[in-house]
Amino acid sequence: MEECHTLVFDKGIENGEFSGVRYDLQEYLEKYPDAKFEIITDTYNMTTTVMEGYIYRYGQEAVAGIISLWTLGEVIADF
């Protein structure tokens, strides 16, 4: 989990200024336990999976996010 991180931006994916915060994956899961992550784009290479999309939280406007996972084995997605 040390090599996995999440970028949470202050608004959706659009042109213009934005800001964001980088969390390690465990911090993100603790800070946003109720969040839903909608994957818009995902890429895979030998050891890294990167998912870009929207983060939804009840009662709040959706914001953009990027989750980067470093792996040594198979990635199994459960939908």
Tab-separated table of N, CA and C in Angstrom:
chain	number	residue	atom	x	y	z
A	1	MET	N	0.816	-1.201	0.000
A	1	MET	CA	0.000	0.000	0.000
A	1	MET	C	0.859	1.264	0.000
A	2	GLU	N	2.159	1.133	0.334
A	2	GLU	CA	2.998	2.329	0.397
A	2	GLU	C	3.156	2.999	-0.958
A	3	GLU	N	3.114	2.222	-2.024
A	3	GLU	CA	3.331	2.763	-3.354
A	3	GLU	C	2.015	3.078	-4.079
A	4	CYS	N	0.927	3.087	-3.355
A	4	CYS	CA	-0.382	3.403	-3.933
A	4	CYS	C	-0.818	4.761	-3.408
A	5	HIS	N	-1.337	5.600	-4.292
A	5	HIS	CA	-1.775	6.914	-3.835
A	5	HIS	C	-2.995	7.389	-4.620
A	6	THR	N	-3.630	8.404	-4.072
A	6	THR	CA	-4.833	8.986	-4.665
A	6	THR	C	-4.666	10.496	-4.722
A	7	LEU	N	-5.035	11.076	-5.850
A	7	LEU	CA	-5.089	12.527	-5.991
A	7	LEU	C	-6.558	12.917	-6.000
A	8	VAL	N	-6.933	13.836	-5.113
A	8	VAL	CA	-8.315	14.320	-5.032
A	8	VAL	C	-8.291	15.806	-5.359
A	9	PHE	N	-9.004	16.184	-6.413
A	9	PHE	CA	-9.015	17.573	-6.864
A	9	PHE	C	-10.211	18.315	-6.279
A	10	ASP	N	-10.208	19.643	-6.398
A	10	ASP	CA	-11.263	20.445	-5.788
A	10	ASP	C	-12.494	20.626	-6.670
A	11	LYS	N	-12.471	20.081	-7.890
A	11	LYS	CA	-13.631	20.166	-8.774
A	11	LYS	C	-13.540	19.081	-9.835
A	12	GLY	N	-14.469	19.094	-10.754
A	12	GLY	CA	-14.486	18.096	-11.816
A	12	GLY	C	-13.395	18.330	-12.846
A	13	ILE	N	-13.369	17.446	-13.840
A	13	ILE	CA	-12.375	17.529	-14.908
A	13	ILE	C	-12.834	18.570	-15.918
A	14	GLU	N	-12.118	19.672	-15.971
A	14	GLU	CA	-12.460	20.750	-16.891
A	14	GLU	C	-11.257	21.664	-17.058
A	15	ASN	N	-11.372	22.639	-17.934
A	15	ASN	CA	-10.290	23.598	-18.137
A	15	ASN	C	-10.249	24.598	-16.995
A	16	GLY	N	-9.104	25.219	-16.805
A	16	GLY	CA	-8.973	26.255	-15.791
A	16	GLY	C	-8.160	25.801	-14.596
A	17	GLU	N	-8.097	26.678	-13.608
A	17	GLU	CA	-7.309	26.397	-12.415
A	17	GLU	C	-7.978	25.330	-11.552
A	18	PHE	N	-7.143	24.589	-10.867
A	18	PHE	CA	-7.642	23.602	-9.918
A	18	PHE	C	-6.563	23.377	-8.868
A	19	SER	N	-6.949	22.756	-7.795
A	19	SER	CA	-5.982	22.356	-6.781
A	19	SER	C	-6.385	20.977	-6.288
A	20	GLY	N	-5.512	20.352	-5.554
A	20	GLY	CA	-5.814	19.019	-5.076
A	20	GLY	C	-4.886	18.602	-3.956
A	21	VAL	N	-5.164	17.412	-3.437
A	21	VAL	CA	-4.392	16.854	-2.333
A	21	VAL	C	-4.009	15.431	-2.711
A	22	ARG	N	-2.776	15.037	-2.365
A	22	ARG	CA	-2.311	13.666	-2.598
A	22	ARG	C	-2.362	12.919	-1.281
A	23	TYR	N	-3.038	11.775	-1.283
A	23	TYR	CA	-3.131	10.911	-0.110
A	23	TYR	C	-2.521	9.564	-0.451
A	24	ASP	N	-1.924	8.898	0.548
A	24	ASP	CA	-1.622	7.503	0.284
A	24	ASP	C	-2.959	6.772	0.330
A	25	LEU	N	-3.028	5.593	-0.220
A	25	LEU	CA	-4.311	4.920	-0.392
A	25	LEU	C	-5.025	4.690	0.931
A	26	GLN	N	-4.298	4.321	1.977
A	26	GLN	CA	-4.931	4.088	3.284
A	26	GLN	C	-5.542	5.375	3.832
A	27	GLU	N	-4.830	6.512	3.694
A	27	GLU	CA	-5.371	7.805	4.138
A	27	GLU	C	-6.670	8.131	3.397
A	28	TYR	N	-6.659	7.911	2.076
A	28	TYR	CA	-7.854	8.178	1.265
A	28	TYR	C	-9.033	7.331	1.752
A	29	LEU	N	-8.816	6.041	1.969
A	29	LEU	CA	-9.891	5.155	2.414
A	29	LEU	C	-10.435	5.572	3.775
A	30	GLU	N	-9.588	6.092	4.647
A	30	GLU	CA	-10.036	6.563	5.965
A	30	GLU	C	-10.760	7.898	5.871
A	31	LYS	N	-10.273	8.798	5.011
A	31	LYS	CA	-10.871	10.142	4.898
A	31	LYS	C	-12.179	10.132	4.104
A	32	TYR	N	-12.303	9.238	3.141
A	32	TYR	CA	-13.472	9.181	2.272
A	32	TYR	C	-14.129	7.792	2.303
A	33	PRO	N	-14.537	7.309	3.483
A	33	PRO	CA	-15.083	5.952	3.549
A	33	PRO	C	-16.414	5.794	2.821
A	34	ASP	N	-17.131	6.889	2.641
A	34	ASP	CA	-18.450	6.840	2.000
A	34	ASP	C	-18.400	7.176	0.512
A	35	ALA	N	-17.222	7.413	-0.033
A	35	ALA	CA	-17.080	7.879	-1.415
A	35	ALA	C	-17.280	6.745	-2.422
A	36	LYS	N	-17.805	7.112	-3.567
A	36	LYS	CA	-17.906	6.219	-4.725
A	36	LYS	C	-16.960	6.768	-5.786
A	37	PHE	N	-16.203	5.895	-6.434
A	37	PHE	CA	-15.254	6.322	-7.461
A	37	PHE	C	-15.729	5.783	-8.805
A	38	GLU	N	-16.078	6.679	-9.708
A	38	GLU	CA	-16.502	6.292	-11.063
A	38	GLU	C	-15.284	6.351	-11.978
A	39	ILE	N	-14.885	5.216	-12.511
A	39	ILE	CA	-13.718	5.163	-13.392
A	39	ILE	C	-14.129	5.618	-14.795
A	40	ILE	N	-13.458	6.653	-15.294
A	40	ILE	CA	-13.679	7.153	-16.649
A	40	ILE	C	-12.617	6.591	-17.586
A	41	THR	N	-11.375	6.572	-17.132
A	41	THR	CA	-10.244	6.074	-17.921
A	41	THR	C	-9.350	5.233	-17.018
A	42	ASP	N	-8.887	4.108	-17.529
A	42	ASP	CA	-7.923	3.328	-16.775
A	42	ASP	C	-6.831	2.836	-17.708
A	43	THR	N	-5.615	2.798	-17.177
A	43	THR	CA	-4.475	2.325	-17.948
A	43	THR	C	-3.690	1.336	-17.099
A	44	TYR	N	-3.094	0.376	-17.778
A	44	TYR	CA	-2.337	-0.669	-17.101
A	44	TYR	C	-0.996	-0.824	-17.795
A	45	ASN	N	0.052	-1.013	-17.021
A	45	ASN	CA	1.320	-1.416	-17.600
A	45	ASN	C	1.892	-2.514	-16.720
A	46	MET	N	3.138	-2.753	-16.792
A	46	MET	CA	3.741	-3.904	-16.125
A	46	MET	C	3.463	-3.955	-14.616
A	47	THR	N	3.609	-2.847	-13.918
A	47	THR	CA	3.422	-2.856	-12.463
A	47	THR	C	2.513	-1.748	-11.941
A	48	THR	N	1.929	-0.947	-12.807
A	48	THR	CA	1.115	0.179	-12.352
A	48	THR	C	-0.245	0.186	-13.028
A	49	THR	N	-1.266	0.444	-12.217
A	49	THR	CA	-2.616	0.655	-12.716
A	49	THR	C	-3.012	2.066	-12.324
A	50	VAL	N	-3.490	2.868	-13.281
A	50	VAL	CA	-3.919	4.231	-13.011
A	50	VAL	C	-5.368	4.371	-13.452
A	51	MET	N	-6.216	4.828	-12.533
A	51	MET	CA	-7.636	5.035	-12.823
A	51	MET	C	-7.968	6.508	-12.606
A	52	GLU	N	-8.587	7.117	-13.615
A	52	GLU	CA	-9.009	8.509	-13.517
A	52	GLU	C	-10.520	8.551	-13.573
A	53	GLY	N	-11.109	9.440	-12.800
A	53	GLY	CA	-12.556	9.529	-12.825
A	53	GLY	C	-13.104	10.549	-11.853
A	54	TYR	N	-14.325	10.296	-11.390
A	54	TYR	CA	-15.019	11.202	-10.484
A	54	TYR	C	-15.238	10.540	-9.131
A	55	ILE	N	-15.121	11.348	-8.094
A	55	ILE	CA	-15.387	10.903	-6.733
A	55	ILE	C	-16.707	11.533	-6.292
A	56	TYR	N	-17.631	10.678	-5.887
A	56	TYR	CA	-18.948	11.124	-5.443
A	56	TYR	C	-19.089	10.882	-3.946
A	57	ARG	N	-19.588	11.914	-3.249
A	57	ARG	CA	-19.903	11.799	-1.824
A	57	ARG	C	-21.295	12.376	-1.613
A	58	TYR	N	-22.047	11.741	-0.757
A	58	TYR	CA	-23.428	12.167	-0.514
A	58	TYR	C	-23.491	13.641	-0.114
A	59	GLY	N	-24.351	14.402	-0.817
A	59	GLY	CA	-24.560	15.804	-0.494
A	59	GLY	C	-23.497	16.758	-0.975
A	60	GLN	N	-22.519	16.269	-1.738
A	60	GLN	CA	-21.447	17.139	-2.227
A	60	GLN	C	-21.314	17.010	-3.732
A	61	GLU	N	-20.780	18.055	-4.339
A	61	GLU	CA	-20.547	18.032	-5.777
A	61	GLU	C	-19.415	17.059	-6.108
A	62	ALA	N	-19.544	16.356	-7.226
A	62	ALA	CA	-18.503	15.413	-7.650
A	62	ALA	C	-17.202	16.158	-7.941
A	63	VAL	N	-16.080	15.524	-7.612
A	63	VAL	CA	-14.760	16.088	-7.900
A	63	VAL	C	-13.964	15.047	-8.673
A	64	ALA	N	-12.930	15.492	-9.355
A	64	ALA	CA	-12.074	14.590	-10.111
A	64	ALA	C	-11.089	13.903	-9.171
A	65	GLY	N	-10.671	12.701	-9.568
A	65	GLY	CA	-9.694	11.978	-8.778
A	65	GLY	C	-8.875	11.039	-9.651
A	66	ILE	N	-7.707	10.695	-9.170
A	66	ILE	CA	-6.826	9.740	-9.837
A	66	ILE	C	-6.323	8.775	-8.772
A	67	ILE	N	-6.469	7.485	-9.030
A	67	ILE	CA	-5.937	6.462	-8.132
A	67	ILE	C	-4.837	5.718	-8.877
A	68	SER	N	-3.665	5.623	-8.252
A	68	SER	CA	-2.522	4.927	-8.838
A	68	SER	C	-2.138	3.775	-7.925
A	69	LEU	N	-2.141	2.563	-8.484
A	69	LEU	CA	-1.818	1.366	-7.721
A	69	LEU	C	-0.561	0.716	-8.287
A	70	TRP	N	0.392	0.429	-7.430
A	70	TRP	CA	1.591	-0.291	-7.835
A	70	TRP	C	1.407	-1.739	-7.430
A	71	THR	N	1.573	-2.656	-8.374
A	71	THR	CA	1.304	-4.064	-8.096
A	71	THR	C	2.440	-4.953	-8.608
A	72	LEU	N	2.545	-6.135	-8.032
A	72	LEU	CA	3.498	-7.124	-8.504
A	72	LEU	C	2.798	-8.347	-9.095
A	73	GLY	N	1.482	-8.420	-8.944
A	73	GLY	CA	0.750	-9.586	-9.412
A	73	GLY	C	-0.448	-9.194	-10.242
A	74	GLU	N	-1.420	-10.065	-10.279
A	74	GLU	CA	-2.625	-9.826	-11.048
A	74	GLU	C	-3.478	-8.741	-10.405
A	75	VAL	N	-4.191	-7.987	-11.241
A	75	VAL	CA	-5.189	-7.040	-10.772
A	75	VAL	C	-6.536	-7.644	-11.114
A	76	ILE	N	-7.367	-7.847	-10.098
A	76	ILE	CA	-8.687	-8.417	-10.298
A	76	ILE	C	-9.723	-7.371	-9.943
A	77	ALA	N	-10.522	-6.971	-10.909
A	77	ALA	CA	-11.561	-5.964	-10.689
A	77	ALA	C	-12.891	-6.663	-10.464
A	78	ASP	N	-13.597	-6.275	-9.414
A	78	ASP	CA	-14.890	-6.842	-9.083
A	78	ASP	C	-15.945	-5.759	-9.269
A	79	PHE	N	-16.792	-5.918	-10.279
A	79	PHE	CA	-17.798	-4.904	-10.590
A	79	PHE	C	-19.157	-5.331	-10.106
